[in-house]
mmCIF file of C-alpha atoms in Angstrom:
data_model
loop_
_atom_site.group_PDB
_atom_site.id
_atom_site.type_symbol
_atom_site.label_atom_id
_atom_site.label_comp_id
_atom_site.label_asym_id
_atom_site.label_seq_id
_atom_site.Cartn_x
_atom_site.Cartn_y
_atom_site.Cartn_z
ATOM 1 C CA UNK A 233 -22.652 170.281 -199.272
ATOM 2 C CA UNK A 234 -24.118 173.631 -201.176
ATOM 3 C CA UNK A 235 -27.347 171.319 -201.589
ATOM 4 C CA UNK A 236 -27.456 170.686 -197.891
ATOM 5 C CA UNK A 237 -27.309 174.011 -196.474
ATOM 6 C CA UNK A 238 -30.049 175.033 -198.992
ATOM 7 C CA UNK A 239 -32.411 172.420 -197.818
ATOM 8 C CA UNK A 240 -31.388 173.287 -194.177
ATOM 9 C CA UNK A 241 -32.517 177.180 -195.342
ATOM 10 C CA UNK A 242 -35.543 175.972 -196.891
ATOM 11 C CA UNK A 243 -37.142 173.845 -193.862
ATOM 12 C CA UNK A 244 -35.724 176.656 -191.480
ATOM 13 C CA UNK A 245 -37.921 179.131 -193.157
ATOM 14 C CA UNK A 246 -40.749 176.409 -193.360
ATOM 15 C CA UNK A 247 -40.905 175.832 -189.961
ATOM 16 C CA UNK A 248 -40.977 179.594 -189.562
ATOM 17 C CA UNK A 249 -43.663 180.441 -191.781
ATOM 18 C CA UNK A 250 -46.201 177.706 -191.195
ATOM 19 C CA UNK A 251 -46.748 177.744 -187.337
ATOM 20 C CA UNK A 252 -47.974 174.555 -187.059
ATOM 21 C CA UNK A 253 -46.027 171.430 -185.655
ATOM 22 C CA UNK A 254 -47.763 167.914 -186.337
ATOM 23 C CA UNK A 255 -46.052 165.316 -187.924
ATOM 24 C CA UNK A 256 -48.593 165.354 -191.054
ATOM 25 C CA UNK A 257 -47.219 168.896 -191.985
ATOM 26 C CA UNK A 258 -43.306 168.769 -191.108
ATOM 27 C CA UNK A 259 -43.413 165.443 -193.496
ATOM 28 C CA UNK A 260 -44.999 167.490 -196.380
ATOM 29 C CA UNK A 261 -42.599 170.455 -195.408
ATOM 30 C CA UNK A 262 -39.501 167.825 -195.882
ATOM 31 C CA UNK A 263 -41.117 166.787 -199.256
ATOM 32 C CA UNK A 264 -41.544 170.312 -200.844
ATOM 33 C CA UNK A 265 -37.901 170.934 -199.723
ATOM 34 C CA UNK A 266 -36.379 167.850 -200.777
ATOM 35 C CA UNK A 267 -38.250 168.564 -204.451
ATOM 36 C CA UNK A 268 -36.966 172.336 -204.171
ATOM 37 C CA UNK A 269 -33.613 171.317 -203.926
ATOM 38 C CA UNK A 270 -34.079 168.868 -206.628
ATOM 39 C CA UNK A 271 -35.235 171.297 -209.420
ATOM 40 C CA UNK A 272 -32.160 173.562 -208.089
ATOM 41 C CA UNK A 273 -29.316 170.879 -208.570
ATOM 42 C CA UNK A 274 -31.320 170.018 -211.712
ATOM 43 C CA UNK A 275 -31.133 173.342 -213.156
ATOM 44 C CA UNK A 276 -27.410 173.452 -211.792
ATOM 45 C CA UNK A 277 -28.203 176.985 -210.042
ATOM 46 C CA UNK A 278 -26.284 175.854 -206.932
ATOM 47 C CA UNK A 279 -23.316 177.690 -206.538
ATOM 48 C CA UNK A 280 -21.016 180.712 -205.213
ATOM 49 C CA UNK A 281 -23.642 183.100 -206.582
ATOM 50 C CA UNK A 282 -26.566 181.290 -204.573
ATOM 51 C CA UNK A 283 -24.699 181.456 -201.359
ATOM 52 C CA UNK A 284 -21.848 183.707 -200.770
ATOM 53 C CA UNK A 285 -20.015 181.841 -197.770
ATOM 54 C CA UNK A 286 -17.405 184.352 -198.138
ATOM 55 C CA UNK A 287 -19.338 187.458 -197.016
ATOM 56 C CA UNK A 288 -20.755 186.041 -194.170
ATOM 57 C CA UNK A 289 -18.371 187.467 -191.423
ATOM 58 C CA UNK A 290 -17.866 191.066 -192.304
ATOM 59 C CA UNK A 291 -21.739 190.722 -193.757
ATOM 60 C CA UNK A 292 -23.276 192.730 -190.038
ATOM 61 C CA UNK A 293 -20.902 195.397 -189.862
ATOM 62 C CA UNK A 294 -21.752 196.356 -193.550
ATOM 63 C CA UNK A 295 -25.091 196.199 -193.267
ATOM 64 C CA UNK A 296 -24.630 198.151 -190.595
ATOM 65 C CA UNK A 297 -22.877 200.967 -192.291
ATOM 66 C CA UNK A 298 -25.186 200.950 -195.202
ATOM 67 C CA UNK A 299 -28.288 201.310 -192.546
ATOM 68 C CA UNK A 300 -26.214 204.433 -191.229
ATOM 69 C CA UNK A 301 -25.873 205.486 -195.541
ATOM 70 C CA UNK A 302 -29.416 204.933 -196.610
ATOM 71 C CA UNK A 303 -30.460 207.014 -193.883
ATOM 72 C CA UNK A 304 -28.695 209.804 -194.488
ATOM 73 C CA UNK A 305 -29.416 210.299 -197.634
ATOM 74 C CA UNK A 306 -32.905 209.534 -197.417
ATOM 75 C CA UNK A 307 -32.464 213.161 -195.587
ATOM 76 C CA UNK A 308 -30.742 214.293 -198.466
ATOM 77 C CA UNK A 309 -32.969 213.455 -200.922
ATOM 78 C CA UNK A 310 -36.476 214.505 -199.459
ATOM 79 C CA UNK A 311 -34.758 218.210 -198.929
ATOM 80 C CA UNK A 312 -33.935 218.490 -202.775
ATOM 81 C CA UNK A 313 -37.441 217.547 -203.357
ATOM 82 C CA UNK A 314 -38.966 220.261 -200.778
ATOM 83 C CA UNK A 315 -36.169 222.399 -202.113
ATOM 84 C CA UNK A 316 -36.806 221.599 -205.683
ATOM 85 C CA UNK A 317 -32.883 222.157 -206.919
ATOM 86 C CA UNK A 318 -32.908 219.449 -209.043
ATOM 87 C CA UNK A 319 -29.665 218.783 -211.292
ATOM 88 C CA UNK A 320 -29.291 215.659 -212.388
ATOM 89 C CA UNK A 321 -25.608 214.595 -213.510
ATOM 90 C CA UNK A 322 -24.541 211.188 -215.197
ATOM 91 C CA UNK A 323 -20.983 209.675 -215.073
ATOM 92 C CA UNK A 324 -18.815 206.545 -214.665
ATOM 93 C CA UNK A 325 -16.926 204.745 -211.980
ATOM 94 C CA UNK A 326 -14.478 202.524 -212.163
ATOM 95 C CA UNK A 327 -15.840 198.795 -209.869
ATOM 96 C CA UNK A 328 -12.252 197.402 -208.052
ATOM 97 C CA UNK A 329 -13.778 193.956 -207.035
ATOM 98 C CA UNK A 330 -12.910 190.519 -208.358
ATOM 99 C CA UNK A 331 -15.773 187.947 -208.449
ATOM 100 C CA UNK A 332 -19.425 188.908 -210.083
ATOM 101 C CA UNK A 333 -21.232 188.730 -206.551
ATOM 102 C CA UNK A 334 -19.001 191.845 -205.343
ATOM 103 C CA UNK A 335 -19.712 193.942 -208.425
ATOM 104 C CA UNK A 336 -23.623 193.081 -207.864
ATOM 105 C CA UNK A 337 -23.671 193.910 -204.236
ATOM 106 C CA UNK A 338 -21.916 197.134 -204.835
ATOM 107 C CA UNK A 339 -24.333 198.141 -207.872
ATOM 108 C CA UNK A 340 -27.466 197.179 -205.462
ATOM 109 C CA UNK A 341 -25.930 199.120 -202.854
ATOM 110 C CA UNK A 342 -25.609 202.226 -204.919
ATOM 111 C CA UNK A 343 -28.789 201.354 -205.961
ATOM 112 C CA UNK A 344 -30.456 201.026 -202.830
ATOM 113 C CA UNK A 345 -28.808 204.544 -201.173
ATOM 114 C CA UNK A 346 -31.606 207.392 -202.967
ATOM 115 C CA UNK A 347 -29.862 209.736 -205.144
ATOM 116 C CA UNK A 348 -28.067 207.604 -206.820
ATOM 117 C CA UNK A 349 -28.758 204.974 -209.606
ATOM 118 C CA UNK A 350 -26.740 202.285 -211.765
ATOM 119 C CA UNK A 351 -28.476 202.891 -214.767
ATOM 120 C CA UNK A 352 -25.844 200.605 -217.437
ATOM 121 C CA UNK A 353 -22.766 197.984 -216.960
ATOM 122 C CA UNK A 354 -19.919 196.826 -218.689
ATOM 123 C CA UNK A 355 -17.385 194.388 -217.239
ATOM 124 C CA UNK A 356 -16.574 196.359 -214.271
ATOM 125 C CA UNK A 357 -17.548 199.964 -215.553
ATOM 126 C CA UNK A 358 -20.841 201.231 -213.974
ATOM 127 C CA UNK A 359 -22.789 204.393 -215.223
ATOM 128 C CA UNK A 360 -24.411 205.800 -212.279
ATOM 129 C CA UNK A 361 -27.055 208.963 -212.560
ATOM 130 C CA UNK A 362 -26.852 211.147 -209.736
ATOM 131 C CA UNK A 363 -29.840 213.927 -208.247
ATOM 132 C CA UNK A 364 -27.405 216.377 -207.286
ATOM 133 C CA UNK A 365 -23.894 216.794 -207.757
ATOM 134 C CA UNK A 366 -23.746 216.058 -203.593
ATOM 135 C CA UNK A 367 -24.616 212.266 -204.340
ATOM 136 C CA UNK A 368 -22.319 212.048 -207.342
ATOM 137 C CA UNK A 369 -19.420 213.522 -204.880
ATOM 138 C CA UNK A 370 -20.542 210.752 -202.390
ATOM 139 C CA UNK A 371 -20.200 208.293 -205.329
ATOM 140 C CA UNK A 372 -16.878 209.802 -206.645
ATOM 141 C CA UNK A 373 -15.106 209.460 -203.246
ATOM 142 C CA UNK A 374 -14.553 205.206 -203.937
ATOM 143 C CA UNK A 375 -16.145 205.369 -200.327
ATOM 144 C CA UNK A 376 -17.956 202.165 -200.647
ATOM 145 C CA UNK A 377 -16.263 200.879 -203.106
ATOM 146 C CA UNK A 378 -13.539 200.199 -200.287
ATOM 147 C CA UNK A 379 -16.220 198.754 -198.054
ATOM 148 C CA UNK A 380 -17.549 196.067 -200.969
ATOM 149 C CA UNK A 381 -13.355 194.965 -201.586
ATOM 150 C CA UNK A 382 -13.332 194.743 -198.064
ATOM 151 C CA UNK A 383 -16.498 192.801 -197.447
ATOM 152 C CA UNK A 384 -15.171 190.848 -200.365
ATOM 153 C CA UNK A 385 -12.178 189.791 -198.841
ATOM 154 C CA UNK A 386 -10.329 188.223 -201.521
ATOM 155 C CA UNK A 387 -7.808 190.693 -201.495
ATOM 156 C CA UNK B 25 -43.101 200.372 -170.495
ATOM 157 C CA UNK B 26 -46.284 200.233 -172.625
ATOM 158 C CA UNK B 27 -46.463 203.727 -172.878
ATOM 159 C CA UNK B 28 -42.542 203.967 -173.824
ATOM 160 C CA UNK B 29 -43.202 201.736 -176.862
ATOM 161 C CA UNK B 30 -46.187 203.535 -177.959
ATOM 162 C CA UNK B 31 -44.181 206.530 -178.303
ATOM 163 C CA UNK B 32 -41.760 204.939 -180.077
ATOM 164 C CA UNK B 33 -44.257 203.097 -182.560
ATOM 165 C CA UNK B 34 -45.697 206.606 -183.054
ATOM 166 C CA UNK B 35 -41.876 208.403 -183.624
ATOM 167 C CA UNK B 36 -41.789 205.513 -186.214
ATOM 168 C CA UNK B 37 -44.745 205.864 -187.850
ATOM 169 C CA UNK B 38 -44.542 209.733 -188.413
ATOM 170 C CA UNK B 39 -40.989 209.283 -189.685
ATOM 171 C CA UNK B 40 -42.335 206.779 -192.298
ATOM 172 C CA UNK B 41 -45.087 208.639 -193.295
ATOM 173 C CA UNK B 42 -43.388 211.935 -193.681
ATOM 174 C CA UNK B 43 -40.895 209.983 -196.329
ATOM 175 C CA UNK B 44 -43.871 208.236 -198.081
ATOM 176 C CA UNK B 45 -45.714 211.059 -198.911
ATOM 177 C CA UNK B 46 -42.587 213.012 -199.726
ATOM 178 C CA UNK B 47 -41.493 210.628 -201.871
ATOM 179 C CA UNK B 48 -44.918 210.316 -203.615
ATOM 180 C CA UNK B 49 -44.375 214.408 -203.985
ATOM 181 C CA UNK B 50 -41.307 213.282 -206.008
ATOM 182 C CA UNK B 51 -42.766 210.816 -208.585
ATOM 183 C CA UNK B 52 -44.755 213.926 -209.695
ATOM 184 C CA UNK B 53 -42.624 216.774 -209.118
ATOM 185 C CA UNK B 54 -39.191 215.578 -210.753
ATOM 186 C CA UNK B 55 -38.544 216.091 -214.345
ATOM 187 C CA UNK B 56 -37.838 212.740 -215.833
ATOM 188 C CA UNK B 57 -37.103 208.880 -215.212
ATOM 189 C CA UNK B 58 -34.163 208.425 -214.128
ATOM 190 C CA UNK B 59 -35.055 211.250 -211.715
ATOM 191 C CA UNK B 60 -37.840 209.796 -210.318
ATOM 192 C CA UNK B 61 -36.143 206.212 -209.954
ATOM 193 C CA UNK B 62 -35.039 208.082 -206.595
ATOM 194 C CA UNK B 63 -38.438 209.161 -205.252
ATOM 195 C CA UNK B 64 -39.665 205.611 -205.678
ATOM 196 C CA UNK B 65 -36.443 204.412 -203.808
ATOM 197 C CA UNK B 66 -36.970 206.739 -201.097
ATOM 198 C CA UNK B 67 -40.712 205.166 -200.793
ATOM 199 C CA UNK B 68 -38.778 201.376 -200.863
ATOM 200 C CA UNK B 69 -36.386 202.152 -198.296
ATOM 201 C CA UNK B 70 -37.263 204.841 -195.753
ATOM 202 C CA UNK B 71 -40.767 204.297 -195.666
ATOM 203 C CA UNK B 72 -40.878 200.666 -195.459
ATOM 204 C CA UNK B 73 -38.106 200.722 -192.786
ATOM 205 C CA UNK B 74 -39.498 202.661 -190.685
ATOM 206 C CA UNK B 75 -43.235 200.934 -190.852
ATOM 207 C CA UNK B 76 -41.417 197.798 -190.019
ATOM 208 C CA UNK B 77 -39.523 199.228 -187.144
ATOM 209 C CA UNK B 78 -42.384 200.714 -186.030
ATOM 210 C CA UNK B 79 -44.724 197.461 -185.745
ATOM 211 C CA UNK B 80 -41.691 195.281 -184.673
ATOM 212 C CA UNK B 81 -42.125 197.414 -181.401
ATOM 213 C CA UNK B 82 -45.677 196.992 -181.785
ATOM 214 C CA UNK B 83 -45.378 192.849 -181.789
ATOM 215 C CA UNK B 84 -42.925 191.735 -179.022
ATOM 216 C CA UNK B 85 -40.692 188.492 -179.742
ATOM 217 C CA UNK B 86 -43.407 186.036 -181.785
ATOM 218 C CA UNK B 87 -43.740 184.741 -185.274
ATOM 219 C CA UNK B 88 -45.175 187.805 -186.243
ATOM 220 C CA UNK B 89 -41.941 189.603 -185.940
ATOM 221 C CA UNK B 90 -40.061 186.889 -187.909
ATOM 222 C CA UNK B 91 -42.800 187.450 -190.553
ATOM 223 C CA UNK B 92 -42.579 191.158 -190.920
ATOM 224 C CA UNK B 93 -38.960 191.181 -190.960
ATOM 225 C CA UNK B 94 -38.892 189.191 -193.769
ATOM 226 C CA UNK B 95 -41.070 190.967 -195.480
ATOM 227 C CA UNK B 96 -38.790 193.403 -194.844
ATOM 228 C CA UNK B 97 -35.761 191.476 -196.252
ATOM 229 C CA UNK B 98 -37.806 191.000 -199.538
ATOM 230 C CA UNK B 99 -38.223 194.535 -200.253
ATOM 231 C CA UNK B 100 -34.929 195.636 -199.681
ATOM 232 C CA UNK B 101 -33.747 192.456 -202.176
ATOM 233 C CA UNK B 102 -35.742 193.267 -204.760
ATOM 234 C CA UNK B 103 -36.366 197.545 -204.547
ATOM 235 C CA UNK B 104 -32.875 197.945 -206.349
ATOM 236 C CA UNK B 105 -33.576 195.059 -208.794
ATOM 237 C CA UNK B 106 -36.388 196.652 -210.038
ATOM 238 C CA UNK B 107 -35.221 199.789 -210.215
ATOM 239 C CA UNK B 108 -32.032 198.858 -212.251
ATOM 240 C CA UNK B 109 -34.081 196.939 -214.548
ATOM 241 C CA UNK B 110 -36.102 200.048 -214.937
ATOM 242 C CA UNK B 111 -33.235 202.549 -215.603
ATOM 243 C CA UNK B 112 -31.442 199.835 -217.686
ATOM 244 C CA UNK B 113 -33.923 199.211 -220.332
ATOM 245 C CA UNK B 114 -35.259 203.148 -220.252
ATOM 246 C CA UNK B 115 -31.266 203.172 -221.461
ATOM 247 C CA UNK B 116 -31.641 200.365 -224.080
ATOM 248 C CA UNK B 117 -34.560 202.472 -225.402
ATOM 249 C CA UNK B 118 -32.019 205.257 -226.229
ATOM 250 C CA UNK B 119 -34.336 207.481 -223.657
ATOM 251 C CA UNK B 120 -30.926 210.131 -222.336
ATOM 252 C CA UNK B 121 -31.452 211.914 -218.612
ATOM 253 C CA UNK B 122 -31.787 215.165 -218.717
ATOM 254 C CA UNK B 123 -28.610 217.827 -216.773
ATOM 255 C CA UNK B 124 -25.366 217.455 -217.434
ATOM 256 C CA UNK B 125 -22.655 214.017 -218.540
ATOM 257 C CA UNK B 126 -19.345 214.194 -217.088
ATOM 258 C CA UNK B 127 -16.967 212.250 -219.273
ATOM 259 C CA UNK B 128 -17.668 209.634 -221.606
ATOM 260 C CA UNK B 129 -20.972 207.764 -221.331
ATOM 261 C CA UNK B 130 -21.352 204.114 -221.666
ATOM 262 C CA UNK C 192 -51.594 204.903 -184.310
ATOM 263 C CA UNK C 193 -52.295 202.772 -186.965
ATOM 264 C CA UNK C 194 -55.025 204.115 -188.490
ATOM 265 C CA UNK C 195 -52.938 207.230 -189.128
ATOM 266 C CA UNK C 196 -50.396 204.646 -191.040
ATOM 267 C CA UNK C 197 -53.181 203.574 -193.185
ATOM 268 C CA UNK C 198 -54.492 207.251 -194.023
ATOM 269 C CA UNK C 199 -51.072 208.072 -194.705
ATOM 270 C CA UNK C 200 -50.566 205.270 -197.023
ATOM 271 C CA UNK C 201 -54.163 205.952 -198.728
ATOM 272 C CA UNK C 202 -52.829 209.281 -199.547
ATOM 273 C CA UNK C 203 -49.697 208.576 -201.106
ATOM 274 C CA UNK C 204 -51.814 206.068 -203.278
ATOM 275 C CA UNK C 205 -53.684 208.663 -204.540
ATOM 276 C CA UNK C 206 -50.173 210.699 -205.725
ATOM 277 C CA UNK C 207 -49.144 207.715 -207.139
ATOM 278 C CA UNK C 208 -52.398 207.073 -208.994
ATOM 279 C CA UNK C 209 -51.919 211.026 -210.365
ATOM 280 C CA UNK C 210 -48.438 209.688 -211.581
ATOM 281 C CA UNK C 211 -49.914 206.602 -213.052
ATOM 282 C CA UNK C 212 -52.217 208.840 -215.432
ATOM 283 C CA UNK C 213 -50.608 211.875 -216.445
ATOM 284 C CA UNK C 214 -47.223 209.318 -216.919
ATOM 285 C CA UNK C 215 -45.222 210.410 -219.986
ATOM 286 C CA UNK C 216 -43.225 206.776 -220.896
ATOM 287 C CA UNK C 217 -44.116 203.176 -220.295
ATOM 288 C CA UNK C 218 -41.331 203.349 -217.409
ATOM 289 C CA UNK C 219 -43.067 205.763 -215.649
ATOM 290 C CA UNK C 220 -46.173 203.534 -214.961
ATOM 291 C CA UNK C 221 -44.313 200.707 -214.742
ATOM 292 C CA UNK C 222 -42.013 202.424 -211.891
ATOM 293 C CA UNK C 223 -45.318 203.973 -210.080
ATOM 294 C CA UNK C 224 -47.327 200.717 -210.776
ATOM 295 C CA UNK C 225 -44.109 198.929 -208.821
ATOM 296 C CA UNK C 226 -44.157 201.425 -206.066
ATOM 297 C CA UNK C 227 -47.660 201.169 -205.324
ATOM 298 C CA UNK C 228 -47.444 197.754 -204.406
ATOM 299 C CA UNK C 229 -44.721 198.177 -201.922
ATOM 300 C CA UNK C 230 -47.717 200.875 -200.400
ATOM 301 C CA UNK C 231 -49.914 198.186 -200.952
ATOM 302 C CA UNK C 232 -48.210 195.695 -198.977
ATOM 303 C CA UNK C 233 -47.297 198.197 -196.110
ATOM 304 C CA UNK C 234 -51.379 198.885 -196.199
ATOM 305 C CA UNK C 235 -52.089 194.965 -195.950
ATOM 306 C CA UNK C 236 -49.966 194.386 -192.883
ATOM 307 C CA UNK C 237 -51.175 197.917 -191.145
ATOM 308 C CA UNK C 238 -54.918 196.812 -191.871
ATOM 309 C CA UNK C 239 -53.482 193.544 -190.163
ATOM 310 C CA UNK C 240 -52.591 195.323 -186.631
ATOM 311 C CA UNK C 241 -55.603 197.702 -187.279
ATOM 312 C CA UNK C 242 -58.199 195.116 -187.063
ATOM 313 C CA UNK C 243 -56.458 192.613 -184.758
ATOM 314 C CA UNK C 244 -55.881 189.688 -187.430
ATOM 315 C CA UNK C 245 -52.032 189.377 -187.826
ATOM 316 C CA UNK C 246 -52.716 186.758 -190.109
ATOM 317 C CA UNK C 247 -52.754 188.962 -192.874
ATOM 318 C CA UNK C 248 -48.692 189.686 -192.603
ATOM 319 C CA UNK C 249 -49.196 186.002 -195.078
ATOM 320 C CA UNK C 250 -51.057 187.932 -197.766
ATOM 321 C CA UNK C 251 -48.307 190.815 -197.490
ATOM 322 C CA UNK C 252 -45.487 188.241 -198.271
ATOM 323 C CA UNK C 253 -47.323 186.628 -200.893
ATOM 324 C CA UNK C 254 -47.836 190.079 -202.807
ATOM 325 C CA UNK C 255 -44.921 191.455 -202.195
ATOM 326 C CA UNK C 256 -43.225 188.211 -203.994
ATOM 327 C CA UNK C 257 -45.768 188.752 -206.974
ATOM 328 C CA UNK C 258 -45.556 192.468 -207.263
ATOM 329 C CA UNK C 259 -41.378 191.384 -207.922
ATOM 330 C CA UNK C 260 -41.901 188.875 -210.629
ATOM 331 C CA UNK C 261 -44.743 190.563 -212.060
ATOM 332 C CA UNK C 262 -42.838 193.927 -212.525
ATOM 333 C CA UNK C 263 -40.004 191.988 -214.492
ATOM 334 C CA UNK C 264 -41.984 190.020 -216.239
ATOM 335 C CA UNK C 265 -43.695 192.852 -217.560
ATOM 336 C CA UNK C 266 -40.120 194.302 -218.157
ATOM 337 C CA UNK C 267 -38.977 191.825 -219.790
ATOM 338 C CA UNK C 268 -42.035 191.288 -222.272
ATOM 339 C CA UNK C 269 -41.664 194.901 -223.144
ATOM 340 C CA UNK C 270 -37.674 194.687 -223.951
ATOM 341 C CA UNK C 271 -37.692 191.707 -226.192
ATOM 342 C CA UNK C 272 -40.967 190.411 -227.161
ATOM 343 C CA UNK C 273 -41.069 187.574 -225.312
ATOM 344 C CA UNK C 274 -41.021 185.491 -222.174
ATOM 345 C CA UNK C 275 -37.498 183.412 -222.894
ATOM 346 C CA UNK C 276 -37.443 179.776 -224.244
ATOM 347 C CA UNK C 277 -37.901 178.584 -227.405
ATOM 348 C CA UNK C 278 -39.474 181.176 -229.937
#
């Protein structure tokens, strides 16, 4: 089933990227997939980490909100720069999701808002380094960590 | 409706620009690693977006578009990848950020 | 329009170039190294629009991809000493 969907990803972004639609080049197209998929299954990387069914639903209206998040403190961060008040601060917080997918969405997502970084991880303890004590209050507020359980949804 | 999406593309642009060479400012202004892991993620994210956005309006509905938004897609995969990677082994190397720690550090 | 893209991106090159040299750790050029390709491959697809050939928006994937792997690879040569498998 996993297997399937894959291949139907693959040829989807085949057909996407190559532009051209004669029979000679969908055939090859099938081929590559089919041997794609192969090496996958044979190097048994298909499964709930490759393809998080279980996001899918809520996955918009988060990526939404973290559109609205990166945004702002894009803002944030290129006025400390002009500004130059630069104090760095390093801490902990404490991850709240279940599966390993959850805990590496919410580490990218911290990652991927500037000003703040996952620099180290242990089980579900993440060390994040911060530009300004700002960010490491945005951090500290468990804001998004409510999002990721949510977008999670095993709870 | 030409001219609407020209100013648009430009708003873009300028945006995009104004964060790229900001955040090139930053990789040689802030004091160490860990602090510039945040000017090279403001050149990843705001910059790119906003380049994208800006030729999206550019292109109309076409292959093109599907192209650059996965280009898109890729870099916003793989910016916070790298940049953990980066942070994470600067860590391994016993290299501490500079300011203060609040509480115990792993 | 685009032109100013490209002179925009030709300048932030140049800072991260100035990083690239003066560059205290390894980390530092390998962070600046990593962020000049994402310039690099906002450059590609500008030149692209600039001279009328979308056709290059293929070339931008393709680096993009290689400026990934290539920036862990290095990463990973420098934390353990090699490339995985059998030593």
């Amino acid at each position: 089933m996993k297997s399937l969907i894959l291949f139907m990803v693959l040829l989807t972004l085949w057909l996407l990227m190559s532009g051209y639609y004669n029979i000679l080049l969908i055939s090859l197209g099938i081929i590559s997939c089919a041997f794609c998929v192969y090496v996958a299954k044979r190097g048994k990387i298909i499964d709930d980490e490759g393809l998080p069914i279980f996001f899918m639903p809520r996955l918009l209206n988060y990526l939404m909100w973290l559109f609205k998040e990166i945004l702002m403190s894009n803002l944030a961060t290129a006025k400390v720069i002009i500004n130059g008040k630069v104090e760095p601060e390093t801490f902990t917080v404490k991850a709240s999701q279940v599966t390993d997918v959850a805990k590496v969405t919410y580490a990218n997502s911290i990652t991927l808002t500037p000003g703040t970084v996952t620099t180290k991880m242990q089980k579900n303890i993440f060390e994040v380094h911060a530009l300004n004590s700002d960010f490491g209050d945005d951090v500290r507020t468990n804001e998004m960590d409510k999002k990721v359980t949510w977008l999670e949804g095993k709870k | 409706m030409e001219l609407i999406l020209d100013i648009l593309t430009g708003i873009c642009f300028f945006i995009a620009s104004l964060s790229v060479i900001i955040g090139a400012c930053g990789l040689i202004k802030l004091p160490d690693v860990f602090s510039r892991i945040h000017a090279a993620g403001m050149i990843d994210t705001g910059g790119t977006a906003f380049f994208i956005i800006g030729m999206v309006f550019q292109t109309g509905w076409s292959l093109i578009t599907v192209k650059l938004i996965l280009i898109g897609v890729f870099i916003f995969f793989t910016s916070p990848v790298t940049s953990h990677v980066t942070a994470n082994l600067a860590r391994q190397k016993n290299i501490l950020p500079v300011g203060k720690k609040i509480g115990k550090i792993l | 329009m685009f032109l100013a893209g490209l002179i925009a991106c030709a300048i932030t090159g140049i800072l991260i170039l100035v990083r690239i040299i003066l560059g205290e750790t390894t980390f530092d050029r390998i962070l600046a190294v990593n962020s000049l390709g994402t310039v690099i491959v906002i450059g590609i697809s500008l030149h692209g629009f600039y001279s009328n050939r979308p056709e290059f928006l293929d070339i931008a994937i393709v680096y993009a991809l290689i400026n990934f792997i290539g920036t862990v690879a290095v990463l990973k040569l420098f934390s353990s000493g090699s490339l995985g498998g059998d030593k």
